[in-house]
């Protein structure tokens, strides 16, 4: 059974930093593209970052470029999202997701990030 | 503002069929056969119900079907059931990543 378990969410002040983690199990982690998809309260979905299986290629949406970094540790079956200089508009539930040919098959339970003073 | 355009809401009675549309451009929906649809119940993570425009993952009811014409993709749900009440999102490849629609809330009357 595929499992994706996120951690690291919480309340942070504007300008602060947070690192999300996602531990994967039930599939071969080092052969899968992985993404972070977020959903602001009452809003739609947005893919904020994506990484290739080996971790050498990444994509991030324009609104987080230079602030968020996606990386993975295949030895630990773990995906990360380092978020710096957080803004109020980054408040959202962040999902760790497997991506296969531009479809998101498996989703974690989500980690809530709240940016507020 | 979302990259793809969906109507905000749709409703139907049990047993009826409804269609949700998703309009993009030639850079996403119209340019690739990588359109997916996701169902999300309140407080839950989304679940993929259609991928590659018209393919259903194992375990998804055949009451769900997808199609595409030009820059517009469509999701049709036939034989509406109470448990179909949820938010539905389309997603499409755009270059190296995926863009989503704003979501459509389906109400089963």
PDB file of C-alpha atoms in Angstrom:
ATOM      1  CA  UNK A   1       0.000   0.000   0.000  1.00  0.00           C
ATOM      2  CA  UNK A   2       1.325   3.407  -0.997  1.00  0.00           C
ATOM      3  CA  UNK A   3       1.668   5.831   1.902  1.00  0.00           C
ATOM      4  CA  UNK A   4       2.815   9.446   1.903  1.00  0.00           C
ATOM      5  CA  UNK A   5       3.085  11.062   5.314  1.00  0.00           C
ATOM      6  CA  UNK A   6       3.774  14.785   5.542  1.00  0.00           C
ATOM      7  CA  UNK A   7       5.075  16.651   8.558  1.00  0.00           C
ATOM      8  CA  UNK A   8       6.497  20.035   9.413  1.00  0.00           C
ATOM      9  CA  UNK A   9       3.484  22.281   8.945  1.00  0.00           C
ATOM     10  CA  UNK A  10       2.507  24.942  11.432  1.00  0.00           C
ATOM     11  CA  UNK A  11       2.138  28.633  12.174  1.00  0.00           C
ATOM     12  CA  UNK A  12       4.931  30.938  11.049  1.00  0.00           C
ATOM     13  CA  UNK A  13       5.292  34.692  10.860  1.00  0.00           C
ATOM     14  CA  UNK A  14       5.621  36.515   7.532  1.00  0.00           C
ATOM     15  CA  UNK A  15       9.225  36.366   6.397  1.00  0.00           C
ATOM     16  CA  UNK A  16       9.863  33.180   8.327  1.00  0.00           C
ATOM     17  CA  UNK A  17      10.928  29.724   7.166  1.00  0.00           C
ATOM     18  CA  UNK A  18       9.533  26.224   7.377  1.00  0.00           C
ATOM     19  CA  UNK A  19      10.574  22.835   6.013  1.00  0.00           C
ATOM     20  CA  UNK A  20       7.981  20.251   5.031  1.00  0.00           C
ATOM     21  CA  UNK A  21       8.917  16.593   4.955  1.00  0.00           C
ATOM     22  CA  UNK A  22       7.202  13.636   3.331  1.00  0.00           C
ATOM     23  CA  UNK A  23       8.104  10.021   4.019  1.00  0.00           C
ATOM     24  CA  UNK A  24       7.074   7.611   1.287  1.00  0.00           C
ATOM     25  CA  UNK A  25       6.461   3.871   1.427  1.00  0.00           C
ATOM     26  CA  UNK A  26       4.845   1.148  -0.638  1.00  0.00           C
ATOM     27  CA  UNK A  27       6.517   1.994  -3.938  1.00  0.00           C
ATOM     28  CA  UNK A  28       9.971   2.456  -5.437  1.00  0.00           C
ATOM     29  CA  UNK A  29      10.621   6.059  -4.419  1.00  0.00           C
ATOM     30  CA  UNK A  30      13.777   6.542  -6.485  1.00  0.00           C
ATOM     31  CA  UNK A  31      11.947   5.888  -9.772  1.00  0.00           C
ATOM     32  CA  UNK A  32       9.080   8.339  -9.293  1.00  0.00           C
ATOM     33  CA  UNK A  33       8.584  12.020 -10.049  1.00  0.00           C
ATOM     34  CA  UNK A  34       7.289  13.780  -6.935  1.00  0.00           C
ATOM     35  CA  UNK A  35       5.463  17.064  -6.474  1.00  0.00           C
ATOM     36  CA  UNK A  36       4.119  19.400  -3.827  1.00  0.00           C
ATOM     37  CA  UNK A  37       0.577  20.590  -4.554  1.00  0.00           C
ATOM     38  CA  UNK A  38      -1.015  23.222  -2.338  1.00  0.00           C
ATOM     39  CA  UNK A  39      -4.556  24.340  -1.677  1.00  0.00           C
ATOM     40  CA  UNK A  40      -5.296  27.656   0.000  1.00  0.00           C
ATOM     41  CA  UNK A  41      -8.350  27.709   2.296  1.00  0.00           C
ATOM     42  CA  UNK A  42     -11.499  27.451   0.180  1.00  0.00           C
ATOM     43  CA  UNK A  43      -9.482  27.672  -3.028  1.00  0.00           C
ATOM     44  CA  UNK A  44      -8.276  25.430  -5.837  1.00  0.00           C
ATOM     45  CA  UNK A  45      -5.174  23.338  -6.407  1.00  0.00           C
ATOM     46  CA  UNK A  46      -1.747  24.583  -7.440  1.00  0.00           C
ATOM     47  CA  UNK A  47       1.368  22.565  -8.221  1.00  0.00           C
ATOM     48  CA  UNK A  48       4.144  24.556  -6.568  1.00  0.00           C
ATOM     49  CA  UNK A  49       7.151  22.311  -7.182  1.00  0.00           C
ATOM     50  CA  UNK A  50       8.197  19.118  -8.904  1.00  0.00           C
ATOM     51  CA  UNK A  51      11.342  16.982  -8.880  1.00  0.00           C
ATOM     52  CA  UNK A  52      12.614  14.180 -11.089  1.00  0.00           C
ATOM     53  CA  UNK A  53      13.402  10.717  -9.687  1.00  0.00           C
ATOM     54  CA  UNK A  54      17.128  11.327  -9.258  1.00  0.00           C
ATOM     55  CA  UNK A  55      16.649  14.783  -7.763  1.00  0.00           C
ATOM     56  CA  UNK A  56      18.706  16.550 -10.427  1.00  0.00           C
ATOM     57  CA  UNK A  57      15.887  18.458 -12.130  1.00  0.00           C
ATOM     58  CA  UNK A  58      13.268  20.616 -10.490  1.00  0.00           C
ATOM     59  CA  UNK A  59      10.394  22.911 -11.434  1.00  0.00           C
ATOM     60  CA  UNK A  60       8.770  25.572  -9.311  1.00  0.00           C
ATOM     61  CA  UNK A  61       5.879  27.905 -10.009  1.00  0.00           C
ATOM     62  CA  UNK A  62       6.808  31.548 -10.557  1.00  0.00           C
ATOM     63  CA  UNK A  63       5.194  32.731  -7.316  1.00  0.00           C
ATOM     64  CA  UNK A  64       7.623  30.674  -5.190  1.00  0.00           C
ATOM     65  CA  UNK A  65      10.780  30.817  -7.314  1.00  0.00           C
ATOM     66  CA  UNK A  66      13.738  31.937  -5.245  1.00  0.00           C
ATOM     67  CA  UNK A  67      11.867  31.240  -1.989  1.00  0.00           C
ATOM     68  CA  UNK A  68      10.929  27.522  -2.078  1.00  0.00           C
ATOM     69  CA  UNK A  69      13.267  24.619  -2.786  1.00  0.00           C
ATOM     70  CA  UNK A  70      12.174  21.051  -3.448  1.00  0.00           C
ATOM     71  CA  UNK A  71      14.640  18.248  -2.833  1.00  0.00           C
ATOM     72  CA  UNK A  72      14.637  14.567  -2.013  1.00  0.00           C
ATOM     73  CA  UNK A  73      16.722  11.962  -0.226  1.00  0.00           C
ATOM     74  CA  UNK A  74      16.226   8.646  -2.003  1.00  0.00           C
ATOM     75  CA  UNK A  75      18.154   6.788   0.705  1.00  0.00           C
ATOM     76  CA  UNK A  76      15.533   7.910   3.223  1.00  0.00           C
ATOM     77  CA  UNK A  77      12.523   7.681   0.870  1.00  0.00           C
ATOM     78  CA  UNK A  78      11.856  11.297   1.713  1.00  0.00           C
ATOM     79  CA  UNK A  79      10.734  14.427  -0.110  1.00  0.00           C
ATOM     80  CA  UNK A  80      11.200  17.920   1.255  1.00  0.00           C
ATOM     81  CA  UNK A  81      10.038  21.466   0.617  1.00  0.00           C
ATOM     82  CA  UNK A  82      12.158  24.216   2.120  1.00  0.00           C
ATOM     83  CA  UNK A  83      10.072  27.384   2.309  1.00  0.00           C
ATOM     84  CA  UNK A  84      11.790  30.705   3.029  1.00  0.00           C
ATOM     85  CA  UNK A  85      10.545  34.287   3.171  1.00  0.00           C
ATOM     86  CA  UNK A  86       6.983  33.062   3.649  1.00  0.00           C
ATOM     87  CA  UNK A  87       4.072  35.311   2.790  1.00  0.00           C
ATOM     88  CA  UNK A  88       0.434  35.350   3.871  1.00  0.00           C
ATOM     89  CA  UNK A  89      -0.566  34.084   0.435  1.00  0.00           C
ATOM     90  CA  UNK A  90       1.470  30.913   1.035  1.00  0.00           C
ATOM     91  CA  UNK A  91      -1.083  29.847   3.660  1.00  0.00           C
ATOM     92  CA  UNK A  92      -2.421  26.510   2.428  1.00  0.00           C
ATOM     93  CA  UNK A  93      -2.569  22.783   2.897  1.00  0.00           C
ATOM     94  CA  UNK A  94       0.483  21.299   1.206  1.00  0.00           C
ATOM     95  CA  UNK A  95       0.165  17.822  -0.261  1.00  0.00           C
ATOM     96  CA  UNK A  96       3.029  15.487  -1.113  1.00  0.00           C
ATOM     97  CA  UNK A  97       2.049  13.734  -4.347  1.00  0.00           C
ATOM     98  CA  UNK A  98       3.403  11.166  -6.779  1.00  0.00           C
ATOM     99  CA  UNK A  99       3.357  12.320 -10.379  1.00  0.00           C
ATOM    100  CA  UNK A 100       3.219   9.894 -13.306  1.00  0.00           C
ATOM    101  CA  UNK A 101       2.917  11.328 -16.812  1.00  0.00           C
ATOM    102  CA  UNK A 102       1.384  14.560 -15.537  1.00  0.00           C
ATOM    103  CA  UNK A 103      -1.229  12.925 -13.343  1.00  0.00           C
ATOM    104  CA  UNK A 104      -1.188  12.871  -9.556  1.00  0.00           C
ATOM    105  CA  UNK A 105      -1.904   9.338  -8.405  1.00  0.00           C
ATOM    106  CA  UNK A 106      -1.131   9.179  -4.699  1.00  0.00           C
ATOM    107  CA  UNK A 107      -1.642  12.001  -2.208  1.00  0.00           C
ATOM    108  CA  UNK A 108      -0.572  12.448   1.388  1.00  0.00           C
ATOM    109  CA  UNK A 109      -2.981  13.657   4.053  1.00  0.00           C
ATOM    110  CA  UNK A 110      -1.665  17.210   3.737  1.00  0.00           C
ATOM    111  CA  UNK A 111       0.243  19.579   6.015  1.00  0.00           C
ATOM    112  CA  UNK A 112      -1.291  22.924   6.976  1.00  0.00           C
ATOM    113  CA  UNK A 113       0.980  25.936   6.727  1.00  0.00           C
ATOM    114  CA  UNK A 114      -0.353  29.178   8.189  1.00  0.00           C
ATOM    115  CA  UNK A 115       1.575  32.407   7.647  1.00  0.00           C
ATOM    116  CA  UNK A 116       0.360  35.077  10.016  1.00  0.00           C
ATOM    117  CA  UNK A 117       1.608  37.551  12.562  1.00  0.00           C
TER     118      UNK A 117
ATOM    119  CA  UNK B   1      -6.908  33.271 -11.086  1.00  0.00           C
ATOM    120  CA  UNK B   2      -6.553  29.666 -12.200  1.00  0.00           C
ATOM    121  CA  UNK B   3      -4.842  28.668 -15.416  1.00  0.00           C
ATOM    122  CA  UNK B   4      -7.781  26.615 -16.676  1.00  0.00           C
ATOM    123  CA  UNK B   5     -11.410  27.747 -16.622  1.00  0.00           C
ATOM    124  CA  UNK B   6     -14.168  25.715 -14.998  1.00  0.00           C
ATOM    125  CA  UNK B   7     -17.688  26.733 -14.106  1.00  0.00           C
ATOM    126  CA  UNK B   8     -18.006  27.348 -10.382  1.00  0.00           C
ATOM    127  CA  UNK B   9     -20.914  25.017  -9.770  1.00  0.00           C
ATOM    128  CA  UNK B  10     -23.201  22.457 -11.343  1.00  0.00           C
ATOM    129  CA  UNK B  11     -26.115  20.473  -9.971  1.00  0.00           C
ATOM    130  CA  UNK B  12     -28.220  17.492 -10.909  1.00  0.00           C
ATOM    131  CA  UNK B  13     -30.712  15.042  -9.503  1.00  0.00           C
ATOM    132  CA  UNK B  14     -29.943  11.415  -8.698  1.00  0.00           C
ATOM    133  CA  UNK B  15     -29.881   9.314 -11.850  1.00  0.00           C
ATOM    134  CA  UNK B  16     -29.250  12.263 -14.145  1.00  0.00           C
ATOM    135  CA  UNK B  17     -26.074  13.029 -16.094  1.00  0.00           C
ATOM    136  CA  UNK B  18     -24.006  16.178 -15.808  1.00  0.00           C
ATOM    137  CA  UNK B  19     -21.008  17.509 -17.691  1.00  0.00           C
ATOM    138  CA  UNK B  20     -18.235  19.720 -16.337  1.00  0.00           C
ATOM    139  CA  UNK B  21     -16.070  21.596 -18.803  1.00  0.00           C
ATOM    140  CA  UNK B  22     -12.471  22.756 -18.524  1.00  0.00           C
ATOM    141  CA  UNK B  23     -11.184  25.341 -20.970  1.00  0.00           C
ATOM    142  CA  UNK B  24      -7.533  26.078 -21.571  1.00  0.00           C
ATOM    143  CA  UNK B  25      -5.347  26.989 -24.509  1.00  0.00           C
ATOM    144  CA  UNK B  26      -3.250  25.317 -27.174  1.00  0.00           C
ATOM    145  CA  UNK B  27      -0.361  25.438 -24.681  1.00  0.00           C
ATOM    146  CA  UNK B  28      -2.079  23.080 -22.277  1.00  0.00           C
ATOM    147  CA  UNK B  29      -5.427  21.322 -22.823  1.00  0.00           C
ATOM    148  CA  UNK B  30      -5.339  21.654 -26.606  1.00  0.00           C
ATOM    149  CA  UNK B  31      -1.688  20.783 -26.994  1.00  0.00           C
ATOM    150  CA  UNK B  32      -1.412  17.544 -25.040  1.00  0.00           C
ATOM    151  CA  UNK B  33      -3.459  14.457 -24.250  1.00  0.00           C
ATOM    152  CA  UNK B  34      -2.514  14.802 -20.594  1.00  0.00           C
ATOM    153  CA  UNK B  35      -5.759  15.989 -19.045  1.00  0.00           C
ATOM    154  CA  UNK B  36      -6.749  14.552 -15.680  1.00  0.00           C
ATOM    155  CA  UNK B  37      -9.769  15.009 -13.441  1.00  0.00           C
ATOM    156  CA  UNK B  38      -9.769  14.906  -9.644  1.00  0.00           C
ATOM    157  CA  UNK B  39     -12.609  14.440  -7.178  1.00  0.00           C
ATOM    158  CA  UNK B  40     -12.291  16.003  -3.736  1.00  0.00           C
ATOM    159  CA  UNK B  41     -14.676  15.484  -0.847  1.00  0.00           C
ATOM    160  CA  UNK B  42     -14.637  18.001   2.021  1.00  0.00           C
ATOM    161  CA  UNK B  43     -11.612  17.634   4.253  1.00  0.00           C
ATOM    162  CA  UNK B  44     -10.077  14.933   2.061  1.00  0.00           C
ATOM    163  CA  UNK B  45      -7.206  14.806  -0.404  1.00  0.00           C
ATOM    164  CA  UNK B  46      -8.116  14.835  -4.103  1.00  0.00           C
ATOM    165  CA  UNK B  47      -8.443  11.534  -5.950  1.00  0.00           C
ATOM    166  CA  UNK B  48      -7.719  11.027  -9.636  1.00  0.00           C
ATOM    167  CA  UNK B  49     -10.764   9.738 -11.519  1.00  0.00           C
ATOM    168  CA  UNK B  50      -9.730  10.342 -15.151  1.00  0.00           C
ATOM    169  CA  UNK B  51      -6.275  10.578 -16.713  1.00  0.00           C
ATOM    170  CA  UNK B  52      -4.962  10.901 -20.250  1.00  0.00           C
ATOM    171  CA  UNK B  53      -8.219  12.657 -21.254  1.00  0.00           C
ATOM    172  CA  UNK B  54     -10.440   9.595 -21.075  1.00  0.00           C
ATOM    173  CA  UNK B  55      -8.807   6.797 -19.068  1.00  0.00           C
ATOM    174  CA  UNK B  56     -10.172   5.582 -15.743  1.00  0.00           C
ATOM    175  CA  UNK B  57      -7.861   4.285 -13.017  1.00  0.00           C
ATOM    176  CA  UNK B  58      -8.625   0.859 -11.668  1.00  0.00           C
ATOM    177  CA  UNK B  59     -11.499   0.990  -9.202  1.00  0.00           C
ATOM    178  CA  UNK B  60     -13.134   4.160 -10.548  1.00  0.00           C
ATOM    179  CA  UNK B  61     -16.744   3.751 -11.595  1.00  0.00           C
ATOM    180  CA  UNK B  62     -17.503   3.642 -15.312  1.00  0.00           C
ATOM    181  CA  UNK B  63     -20.123   6.317 -14.613  1.00  0.00           C
ATOM    182  CA  UNK B  64     -17.218   8.762 -14.956  1.00  0.00           C
ATOM    183  CA  UNK B  65     -16.003   9.536 -18.472  1.00  0.00           C
ATOM    184  CA  UNK B  66     -13.757  12.137 -20.043  1.00  0.00           C
ATOM    185  CA  UNK B  67     -13.306  13.684 -23.464  1.00  0.00           C
ATOM    186  CA  UNK B  68     -11.624  16.591 -25.194  1.00  0.00           C
ATOM    187  CA  UNK B  69     -12.335  18.820 -28.164  1.00  0.00           C
ATOM    188  CA  UNK B  70      -9.843  21.494 -29.092  1.00  0.00           C
ATOM    189  CA  UNK B  71      -8.910  23.503 -26.022  1.00  0.00           C
ATOM    190  CA  UNK B  72     -11.807  22.216 -23.901  1.00  0.00           C
ATOM    191  CA  UNK B  73     -11.910  19.019 -21.880  1.00  0.00           C
ATOM    192  CA  UNK B  74     -15.067  17.594 -20.359  1.00  0.00           C
ATOM    193  CA  UNK B  75     -15.968  15.282 -17.504  1.00  0.00           C
ATOM    194  CA  UNK B  76     -19.325  13.536 -17.657  1.00  0.00           C
ATOM    195  CA  UNK B  77     -20.894  11.792 -14.695  1.00  0.00           C
ATOM    196  CA  UNK B  78     -23.837   9.580 -15.546  1.00  0.00           C
ATOM    197  CA  UNK B  79     -26.369   8.064 -13.168  1.00  0.00           C
ATOM    198  CA  UNK B  80     -25.660  10.690 -10.504  1.00  0.00           C
ATOM    199  CA  UNK B  81     -25.442   9.362  -6.966  1.00  0.00           C
ATOM    200  CA  UNK B  82     -25.416  11.190  -3.648  1.00  0.00           C
ATOM    201  CA  UNK B  83     -21.769  10.282  -3.049  1.00  0.00           C
ATOM    202  CA  UNK B  84     -20.763  12.103  -6.245  1.00  0.00           C
ATOM    203  CA  UNK B  85     -21.369  15.424  -4.456  1.00  0.00           C
ATOM    204  CA  UNK B  86     -17.862  16.886  -4.287  1.00  0.00           C
ATOM    205  CA  UNK B  87     -15.482  19.368  -5.870  1.00  0.00           C
ATOM    206  CA  UNK B  88     -14.014  18.432  -9.231  1.00  0.00           C
ATOM    207  CA  UNK B  89     -10.761  19.784 -10.655  1.00  0.00           C
ATOM    208  CA  UNK B  90      -9.230  19.409 -14.073  1.00  0.00           C
ATOM    209  CA  UNK B  91      -5.496  19.377 -14.546  1.00  0.00           C
ATOM    210  CA  UNK B  92      -3.458  19.554 -17.730  1.00  0.00           C
ATOM    211  CA  UNK B  93       0.119  19.371 -18.794  1.00  0.00           C
ATOM    212  CA  UNK B  94       1.617  22.739 -19.687  1.00  0.00           C
ATOM    213  CA  UNK B  95       5.224  22.380 -20.777  1.00  0.00           C
ATOM    214  CA  UNK B  96       7.011  20.548 -17.939  1.00  0.00           C
ATOM    215  CA  UNK B  97       4.373  20.901 -15.258  1.00  0.00           C
ATOM    216  CA  UNK B  98       0.649  20.654 -14.486  1.00  0.00           C
ATOM    217  CA  UNK B  99      -1.850  23.490 -14.261  1.00  0.00           C
ATOM    218  CA  UNK B 100      -5.289  23.176 -12.701  1.00  0.00           C
ATOM    219  CA  UNK B 101      -8.737  24.596 -13.149  1.00  0.00           C
ATOM    220  CA  UNK B 102     -10.404  26.518 -10.361  1.00  0.00           C
ATOM    221  CA  UNK B 103     -12.722  23.652  -9.496  1.00  0.00           C
ATOM    222  CA  UNK B 104     -16.436  22.927  -9.919  1.00  0.00           C
ATOM    223  CA  UNK B 105     -18.714  22.180  -6.994  1.00  0.00           C
ATOM    224  CA  UNK B 106     -21.195  19.435  -7.836  1.00  0.00           C
ATOM    225  CA  UNK B 107     -24.414  19.421  -5.850  1.00  0.00           C
ATOM    226  CA  UNK B 108     -26.668  16.373  -6.024  1.00  0.00           C
ATOM    227  CA  UNK B 109     -30.195  17.654  -5.415  1.00  0.00           C
TER     228      UNK B 109
END
